Amino acid sequence: MGESKESGAEERPKWDNKVQYMLTSIGFAVGLGNVWRFPYLCQIYGGGAFIIPYLIALAFEGLPLLYLELAIGQRLRMSSVGVWRSISPLLGGVGISSMIVSFLVSLYYNTIVAWVLWYFFHSFQEPLPWSQCPLNENKTGYNIECEKSTAVNYFWYRETLNITPDVGISGSLQWWNVVCLVSAWSVVYICFIKGIDSIGKAVYFTATFPYLVLTIFLIRALTLPGATDGLVYLFTPDWEILKNPKVWLDAATQIFFSLSIAFGGLIAFSSYNPEKNNCERDALVVGITNSATSIYGSIPIFAILGFKAKTAFNNCLEDNILTLTNYFNIADQNMTVENYDQWFDHFNTTYPGEVSALSLRDCDLKNFLDQSASGTGLAFIVFTEAVLEMPGSQVWAILFFIMLFTLGLSSMFGNIEGILTPMRELKLVPKWVPHEVLTGAVCLVSVLIGLIFTLGSGNYWVEIFNSYVGSIPFLVIAFFEIVGVIYIHGMKRFSEDIEFMTGRKPNIYWKACWMVISPIMLLVVFVSYVVIQAQTYPTYPAWNPDYESFPETEMKPYPDWVFAIIVILIVAPLVSIPLVAVYNLIRRGLKKSSDKGSLNPYKNEAFEIETHEVKPRD
Amino acid sequence: MFYKIVLFLCLPSVLAEQLCKPNAPDGLKVRLSIKTALDSEAYEWNRNEKFLFQATIAFAMSQYTGQEFKVSNILVCDETPRVSFWFVVTSPANLSQLMSKGVVELAVRKFRNRINNAFLLSDETLEFVGVLPTLASPVEPATPPWLIVFGVMMSLVSAGIVFVLVSTVVQNKRKRKQKRDDQDDDEETRVKTVENGCDGVYNTSFSEDEPNTRM
């Protein structure tokens, strides 16, 4: 018995030190969403007031679920499939669901990383390619599509995505996107090639670099004109918004997805820890760091958005000044941004009819500040536009895209871990297949399937995956996780497990959250999410140059076959939960063992006491 | 007679005034934004600057058409504090006949750069209303720079992957060789114990014996 125990311990990899583990977990939790989803939510939900529901959701939903995953992984020392199978064979499907969902998420997530790489490669050009419109064919003017929208929009929709006007029109493979996708997966492969030995080294850079860049941006952004306007406006709390239930729902949803729960990656990472590790402190550190990063990251984002709004506002005023100066033939630069109001009033009172006939632009700083964007829109359109106005644009663009790259990469580590380790435990591959080959195979298959996202309609598919696959299945899996640990494994046993690992039992706060508050919150979030999605037929914004109000995006409904695919994508990962449960029930029914139908066939009281007392003290 | 002379002398200026007026069919409006372009180094618009303008247009017309234009062929009127004015170009052959707007436009377009530089201005700050600037096509290098960066990164990554894979294979080979050597040693000790007089089936769990039995 000693021999097999030793070889078992040798086979399971371990972290070199605690720092690697913490950085990997934090890097997994902190991802692109912290930078481009949270500031957007803050902006539309009353600025600083949003932090309150966010922190409440963190305390009552995020931290308990996080602690649960880390604890169960560390105790049972297996990845998601093994953990749920040992708690109860009926729950085995939960692990399989985690694996499938992790795979689906990594497919589209790495496509976004590929786009970040594309922009990164282009940031070395002088001038930046998204700063000017290309000329049209006969060189008499600029490209029409670019003229109507902006150069930045054109670069994103046409030169990067080459997007088709409809999700049904697939277009062809865009070779440059394929090339970037292959690069992104190659980088993931080389970082993952030796399992956590190589990831553990990579995270020293990928997990810490974003903080460095955010700090640099913070210092730079605060010196830009308009930064304080942005910060003040966007952080000023609007307490009225807290009465809107949608705010609470979005806060709970955001904290849940932000922490990367139910991927299986966190369970796997903590299973490589030594047995007596204080996972309570780890959970608190990871959770609080994740939220703190979101809040910290939104400061430079808001400052830069404020700068961009101020610049746009000044440009608007300059346009009006030029129109008025040309029309009334006053001396050049007599009318400036500073004395605009006085001149305007003077003209409006003396020649009101002519002034209104000039159709001046309506310049309101608030309007510009209210323009919000999230996701790829924030990174690839709004931010790239802001960077153009900053002196030394290339440097800022390069820094920004490396930051996004490292954020995405460290999250990919968790995703891949959530695929590979369960595959091993499910015995899907024979043992003699080395780790490098398995990782390479997974990366290769992902590249081939990910080619879908390099088609002309690829961006639409990424949105579909992001909205549906990357949301509902996780809520269901997390619900089963918490129910499985607390009610099937048993709160008593779990408390003893934690006492064994950390030295003390969980206090009343954790118990209350696990047993009552978090499951209820998950259920409420899940139900409201489904209800809200079901209320309107899902539509998507399409980039259609032939649309009448182009450059606005055209809201089109999803065609039926796409809707069917969406439903399949949501149901397919979750179907393994009931399937495995039913399969095991039938098997037990057929065996007709004398187990008195207890749910947990491994629950042999005799062994339990023995294993606790007789554990070798390492 | 005297009156005829006076009339004759006044005629050109009168004609000039009638030839050059705002919204003249063959006239072009010009707008200068000197302060916007030059800020603190802006110069005052005066008669001499106007003279320079007339000279540059005469230059452009002469170069373009081949005929010889003089400064007096360029008539400027309706000057405003904006620094905007209208101008027309009279034909060198017949002072009462204007050059067509199209010809003037083409001449200006061809030598826009020279005209701009004479005033230290650009296409936006020296505006010929209605004349579109010829757009400079963006410089496109032979190899797109992004491919260069991509090439560098991918070669590093590929080299890294190959290096790691090769070193793993080499390490595994070495380990296997060592294991085989260890196994040979084990077999020798096992054979020794059998030789010492133990019959029966050999129980391998005792071969790696430790001083203390594990519980």
mmCIF file of C-alpha atoms in Angstrom, chain A residues 269-486:
data_model
loop_
_atom_site.group_PDB
_atom_site.id
_atom_site.type_symbol
_atom_site.label_atom_id
_atom_site.label_comp_id
_atom_site.label_asym_id
_atom_site.label_seq_id
_atom_site.Cartn_x
_atom_site.Cartn_y
_atom_site.Cartn_z
ATOM 1 C CA PHE A 269 -5.111 23.871 -9.627
ATOM 2 C CA SER A 270 -5.878 23.527 -5.943
ATOM 3 C CA SER A 271 -5.604 19.735 -6.163
ATOM 4 C CA TYR A 272 -1.886 20.150 -6.763
ATOM 5 C CA ASN A 273 -1.514 21.865 -3.409
ATOM 6 C CA PRO A 274 -0.132 20.162 -0.307
ATOM 7 C CA GLU A 275 -2.908 18.733 1.809
ATOM 8 C CA LYS A 276 -2.616 21.080 4.732
ATOM 9 C CA ASN A 277 -2.831 24.344 2.883
ATOM 10 C CA ASN A 278 -4.958 27.193 4.174
ATOM 11 C CA CYS A 279 -7.437 27.319 1.330
ATOM 12 C CA GLU A 280 -9.721 29.708 3.190
ATOM 13 C CA ARG A 281 -7.085 32.398 3.007
ATOM 14 C CA ASP A 282 -6.356 31.514 -0.619
ATOM 15 C CA ALA A 283 -10.002 31.903 -1.564
ATOM 16 C CA LEU A 284 -10.212 35.266 0.147
ATOM 17 C CA VAL A 285 -7.020 36.452 -1.531
ATOM 18 C CA VAL A 286 -8.072 35.333 -5.022
ATOM 19 C CA GLY A 287 -11.602 36.684 -4.722
ATOM 20 C CA ILE A 288 -10.663 40.031 -3.253
ATOM 21 C CA THR A 289 -7.742 40.480 -5.663
ATOM 22 C CA ASN A 290 -10.058 39.796 -8.585
ATOM 23 C CA SER A 291 -12.548 42.432 -7.502
ATOM 24 C CA ALA A 292 -9.840 44.881 -6.561
ATOM 25 C CA THR A 293 -8.312 44.447 -10.011
ATOM 26 C CA SER A 294 -11.651 45.241 -11.612
ATOM 27 C CA ILE A 295 -12.011 48.419 -9.599
ATOM 28 C CA TYR A 296 -8.360 49.391 -10.043
ATOM 29 C CA GLY A 297 -8.529 48.742 -13.762
ATOM 30 C CA SER A 298 -11.580 50.888 -14.253
ATOM 31 C CA ILE A 299 -9.724 54.003 -13.047
ATOM 32 C CA PRO A 300 -7.388 54.335 -16.041
ATOM 33 C CA ILE A 301 -10.170 53.146 -18.353
ATOM 34 C CA PHE A 302 -12.479 55.905 -17.145
ATOM 35 C CA ALA A 303 -9.697 58.460 -17.262
ATOM 36 C CA ILE A 304 -8.966 57.557 -20.870
ATOM 37 C CA LEU A 305 -12.663 57.542 -21.750
ATOM 38 C CA GLY A 306 -12.904 60.995 -20.213
ATOM 39 C CA PHE A 307 -9.934 62.120 -22.279
ATOM 40 C CA LYS A 308 -11.547 60.711 -25.397
ATOM 41 C CA ALA A 309 -14.851 62.420 -24.626
ATOM 42 C CA LYS A 310 -13.094 65.733 -24.011
ATOM 43 C CA THR A 311 -11.173 65.431 -27.273
ATOM 44 C CA ALA A 312 -14.338 64.598 -29.187
ATOM 45 C CA PHE A 313 -16.095 67.519 -27.523
ATOM 46 C CA ASN A 314 -13.270 69.880 -28.445
ATOM 47 C CA ASN A 315 -13.295 68.610 -32.021
ATOM 48 C CA CYS A 316 -17.028 69.190 -32.155
ATOM 49 C CA LEU A 317 -16.550 72.747 -30.943
ATOM 50 C CA GLU A 318 -13.712 73.309 -33.406
ATOM 51 C CA ASP A 319 -15.989 72.195 -36.242
ATOM 52 C CA ASN A 320 -18.599 74.692 -35.176
ATOM 53 C CA ILE A 321 -15.990 77.412 -34.754
ATOM 54 C CA LEU A 322 -14.718 76.810 -38.273
ATOM 55 C CA THR A 323 -18.230 76.940 -39.700
ATOM 56 C CA LEU A 324 -19.028 80.183 -37.880
ATOM 57 C CA THR A 325 -15.653 81.761 -38.684
ATOM 58 C CA ASN A 326 -16.006 80.953 -42.360
ATOM 59 C CA TYR A 327 -19.560 82.148 -42.551
ATOM 60 C CA PHE A 328 -19.182 85.415 -40.699
ATOM 61 C CA ASN A 329 -15.659 86.024 -41.936
ATOM 62 C CA ILE A 330 -14.290 86.968 -38.540
ATOM 63 C CA ALA A 331 -10.554 86.783 -38.057
ATOM 64 C CA ASP A 332 -8.961 83.405 -37.696
ATOM 65 C CA GLN A 333 -8.652 82.179 -34.104
ATOM 66 C CA ASN A 334 -10.661 85.059 -32.696
ATOM 67 C CA MET A 335 -13.197 82.497 -31.688
ATOM 68 C CA THR A 336 -11.696 79.695 -29.654
ATOM 69 C CA VAL A 337 -12.877 76.831 -27.534
ATOM 70 C CA GLU A 338 -12.584 79.025 -24.449
ATOM 71 C CA ASN A 339 -14.697 81.971 -25.616
ATOM 72 C CA TYR A 340 -17.000 79.877 -27.768
ATOM 73 C CA ASP A 341 -20.057 80.472 -25.647
ATOM 74 C CA GLN A 342 -19.797 84.254 -25.682
ATOM 75 C CA TRP A 343 -19.259 84.438 -29.447
ATOM 76 C CA PHE A 344 -22.067 81.966 -30.033
ATOM 77 C CA ASP A 345 -24.491 83.963 -27.943
ATOM 78 C CA HIS A 346 -23.460 87.126 -29.748
ATOM 79 C CA PHE A 347 -24.139 85.567 -33.137
ATOM 80 C CA ASN A 348 -27.299 83.887 -32.042
ATOM 81 C CA THR A 349 -28.806 87.112 -30.790
ATOM 82 C CA THR A 350 -27.777 89.232 -33.762
ATOM 83 C CA TYR A 351 -28.386 86.738 -36.584
ATOM 84 C CA PRO A 352 -30.567 83.969 -35.183
ATOM 85 C CA GLY A 353 -32.022 82.850 -38.509
ATOM 86 C CA GLU A 354 -28.643 82.448 -40.178
ATOM 87 C CA VAL A 355 -27.116 80.653 -37.237
ATOM 88 C CA SER A 356 -29.865 78.032 -37.179
ATOM 89 C CA ALA A 357 -29.571 77.637 -40.948
ATOM 90 C CA LEU A 358 -25.941 76.725 -40.540
ATOM 91 C CA SER A 359 -26.932 73.457 -38.794
ATOM 92 C CA LEU A 360 -24.190 73.515 -36.220
ATOM 93 C CA ARG A 361 -23.314 70.332 -34.363
ATOM 94 C CA ASP A 362 -24.783 69.883 -30.938
ATOM 95 C CA CYS A 363 -21.786 69.620 -28.631
ATOM 96 C CA ASP A 364 -22.470 68.320 -25.170
ATOM 97 C CA LEU A 365 -19.663 66.837 -23.107
ATOM 98 C CA LYS A 366 -22.142 64.663 -21.254
ATOM 99 C CA ASN A 367 -23.271 63.025 -24.480
ATOM 100 C CA PHE A 368 -19.732 62.071 -25.300
ATOM 101 C CA LEU A 369 -19.143 60.779 -21.785
ATOM 102 C CA ASP A 370 -22.295 58.686 -21.976
ATOM 103 C CA GLN A 371 -21.058 56.771 -24.971
ATOM 104 C CA SER A 372 -20.244 53.437 -23.485
ATOM 105 C CA ALA A 373 -18.761 50.335 -24.915
ATOM 106 C CA SER A 374 -17.849 46.962 -23.557
ATOM 107 C CA GLY A 375 -16.106 43.900 -24.780
ATOM 108 C CA THR A 376 -14.345 43.954 -28.094
ATOM 109 C CA GLY A 377 -15.946 47.319 -28.856
ATOM 110 C CA LEU A 378 -14.136 48.907 -25.939
ATOM 111 C CA ALA A 379 -10.764 47.412 -26.669
ATOM 112 C CA PHE A 380 -10.632 47.552 -30.434
ATOM 113 C CA ILE A 381 -12.649 50.649 -31.215
ATOM 114 C CA VAL A 382 -12.906 53.041 -28.319
ATOM 115 C CA PHE A 383 -9.491 52.464 -26.831
ATOM 116 C CA THR A 384 -7.623 52.378 -30.114
ATOM 117 C CA GLU A 385 -9.228 55.690 -30.991
ATOM 118 C CA ALA A 386 -8.158 57.175 -27.687
ATOM 119 C CA VAL A 387 -4.613 55.923 -28.180
ATOM 120 C CA LEU A 388 -4.375 57.825 -31.479
ATOM 121 C CA GLU A 389 -4.761 61.106 -29.645
ATOM 122 C CA MET A 390 -2.070 60.349 -27.098
ATOM 123 C CA PRO A 391 1.481 61.377 -27.973
ATOM 124 C CA GLY A 392 3.601 58.333 -28.630
ATOM 125 C CA SER A 393 0.636 56.251 -29.782
ATOM 126 C CA GLN A 394 2.660 53.174 -30.761
ATOM 127 C CA VAL A 395 4.033 52.681 -27.269
ATOM 128 C CA TRP A 396 0.632 52.908 -25.639
ATOM 129 C CA ALA A 397 -0.956 50.626 -28.210
ATOM 130 C CA ILE A 398 1.789 48.029 -27.775
ATOM 131 C CA LEU A 399 1.530 48.142 -23.982
ATOM 132 C CA PHE A 400 -2.241 47.896 -24.064
ATOM 133 C CA PHE A 401 -2.327 44.918 -26.376
ATOM 134 C CA ILE A 402 0.394 43.048 -24.530
ATOM 135 C CA MET A 403 -1.657 43.572 -21.383
ATOM 136 C CA LEU A 404 -4.784 42.186 -23.036
ATOM 137 C CA PHE A 405 -2.728 39.293 -24.383
ATOM 138 C CA THR A 406 -1.358 38.327 -20.979
ATOM 139 C CA LEU A 407 -4.803 38.706 -19.385
ATOM 140 C CA GLY A 408 -6.313 36.382 -21.957
ATOM 141 C CA LEU A 409 -3.419 33.938 -21.854
ATOM 142 C CA SER A 410 -3.499 33.458 -18.084
ATOM 143 C CA SER A 411 -7.236 32.783 -18.287
ATOM 144 C CA MET A 412 -6.610 30.288 -21.079
ATOM 145 C CA PHE A 413 -4.319 28.335 -18.741
ATOM 146 C CA GLY A 414 -7.239 27.668 -16.449
ATOM 147 C CA ASN A 415 -9.497 26.738 -19.346
ATOM 148 C CA ILE A 416 -7.016 24.247 -20.762
ATOM 149 C CA GLU A 417 -6.366 22.773 -17.326
ATOM 150 C CA GLY A 418 -10.102 22.238 -17.039
ATOM 151 C CA ILE A 419 -9.945 20.152 -20.231
ATOM 152 C CA LEU A 420 -6.735 18.167 -19.935
ATOM 153 C CA THR A 421 -6.834 16.853 -16.385
ATOM 154 C CA PRO A 422 -10.425 15.569 -16.616
ATOM 155 C CA MET A 423 -9.493 13.876 -19.892
ATOM 156 C CA ARG A 424 -6.790 11.991 -18.052
ATOM 157 C CA GLU A 425 -9.127 11.036 -15.242
ATOM 158 C CA LEU A 426 -11.852 9.879 -17.581
ATOM 159 C CA LYS A 427 -9.235 7.610 -19.090
ATOM 160 C CA LEU A 428 -10.123 8.934 -22.531
ATOM 161 C CA VAL A 429 -6.511 8.579 -23.564
ATOM 162 C CA PRO A 430 -4.245 5.638 -22.777
ATOM 163 C CA LYS A 431 -1.668 6.275 -20.100
ATOM 164 C CA TRP A 432 1.325 5.908 -22.357
ATOM 165 C CA VAL A 433 0.384 9.024 -24.348
ATOM 166 C CA PRO A 434 2.765 11.661 -22.997
ATOM 167 C CA HIS A 435 1.473 14.959 -21.709
ATOM 168 C CA GLU A 436 3.057 16.937 -24.541
ATOM 169 C CA VAL A 437 1.298 14.917 -27.202
ATOM 170 C CA LEU A 438 -2.090 15.167 -25.516
ATOM 171 C CA THR A 439 -1.736 18.928 -25.073
ATOM 172 C CA GLY A 440 -0.658 19.262 -28.692
ATOM 173 C CA ALA A 441 -3.621 17.211 -29.859
ATOM 174 C CA VAL A 442 -6.079 19.331 -27.874
ATOM 175 C CA CYS A 443 -4.522 22.537 -29.245
ATOM 176 C CA LEU A 444 -4.616 21.192 -32.786
ATOM 177 C CA VAL A 445 -8.273 20.154 -32.557
ATOM 178 C CA SER A 446 -9.112 23.546 -31.062
ATOM 179 C CA VAL A 447 -7.385 25.338 -33.933
ATOM 180 C CA LEU A 448 -9.306 23.290 -36.490
ATOM 181 C CA ILE A 449 -12.677 23.871 -34.849
ATOM 182 C CA GLY A 450 -11.760 27.487 -34.138
ATOM 183 C CA LEU A 451 -11.469 28.088 -37.869
ATOM 184 C CA ILE A 452 -15.198 28.766 -37.702
ATOM 185 C CA PHE A 453 -14.374 32.003 -35.960
ATOM 186 C CA THR A 454 -12.008 33.055 -38.712
ATOM 187 C CA LEU A 455 -14.765 33.067 -41.308
ATOM 188 C CA GLY A 456 -16.379 36.305 -42.401
ATOM 189 C CA SER A 457 -19.194 35.752 -39.918
ATOM 190 C CA GLY A 458 -16.763 34.742 -37.174
ATOM 191 C CA ASN A 459 -17.416 37.691 -34.903
ATOM 192 C CA TYR A 460 -21.127 36.879 -34.809
ATOM 193 C CA TRP A 461 -20.311 33.339 -33.715
ATOM 194 C CA VAL A 462 -17.980 34.597 -31.008
ATOM 195 C CA GLU A 463 -20.833 36.735 -29.701
ATOM 196 C CA ILE A 464 -23.167 33.738 -29.751
ATOM 197 C CA PHE A 465 -20.701 31.597 -27.834
ATOM 198 C CA ASN A 466 -19.954 34.401 -25.415
ATOM 199 C CA SER A 467 -23.584 35.196 -24.611
ATOM 200 C CA TYR A 468 -24.989 31.712 -24.392
ATOM 201 C CA VAL A 469 -22.322 29.076 -23.938
ATOM 202 C CA GLY A 470 -20.286 31.196 -21.599
ATOM 203 C CA SER A 471 -23.207 31.920 -19.285
ATOM 204 C CA ILE A 472 -26.103 29.568 -18.626
ATOM 205 C CA PRO A 473 -24.257 26.229 -18.368
ATOM 206 C CA PHE A 474 -21.951 27.623 -15.695
ATOM 207 C CA LEU A 475 -24.847 28.684 -13.504
ATOM 208 C CA VAL A 476 -26.308 25.190 -13.659
ATOM 209 C CA ILE A 477 -22.963 23.512 -12.991
ATOM 210 C CA ALA A 478 -22.244 25.780 -10.041
ATOM 211 C CA PHE A 479 -25.650 25.057 -8.567
ATOM 212 C CA PHE A 480 -25.036 21.319 -8.763
ATOM 213 C CA GLU A 481 -21.569 21.830 -7.311
ATOM 214 C CA ILE A 482 -22.806 23.590 -4.230
ATOM 215 C CA VAL A 483 -25.722 21.204 -3.737
ATOM 216 C CA GLY A 484 -23.449 18.247 -4.283
ATOM 217 C CA VAL A 485 -20.862 19.302 -1.739
ATOM 218 C CA ILE A 486 -23.173 20.622 0.941
#
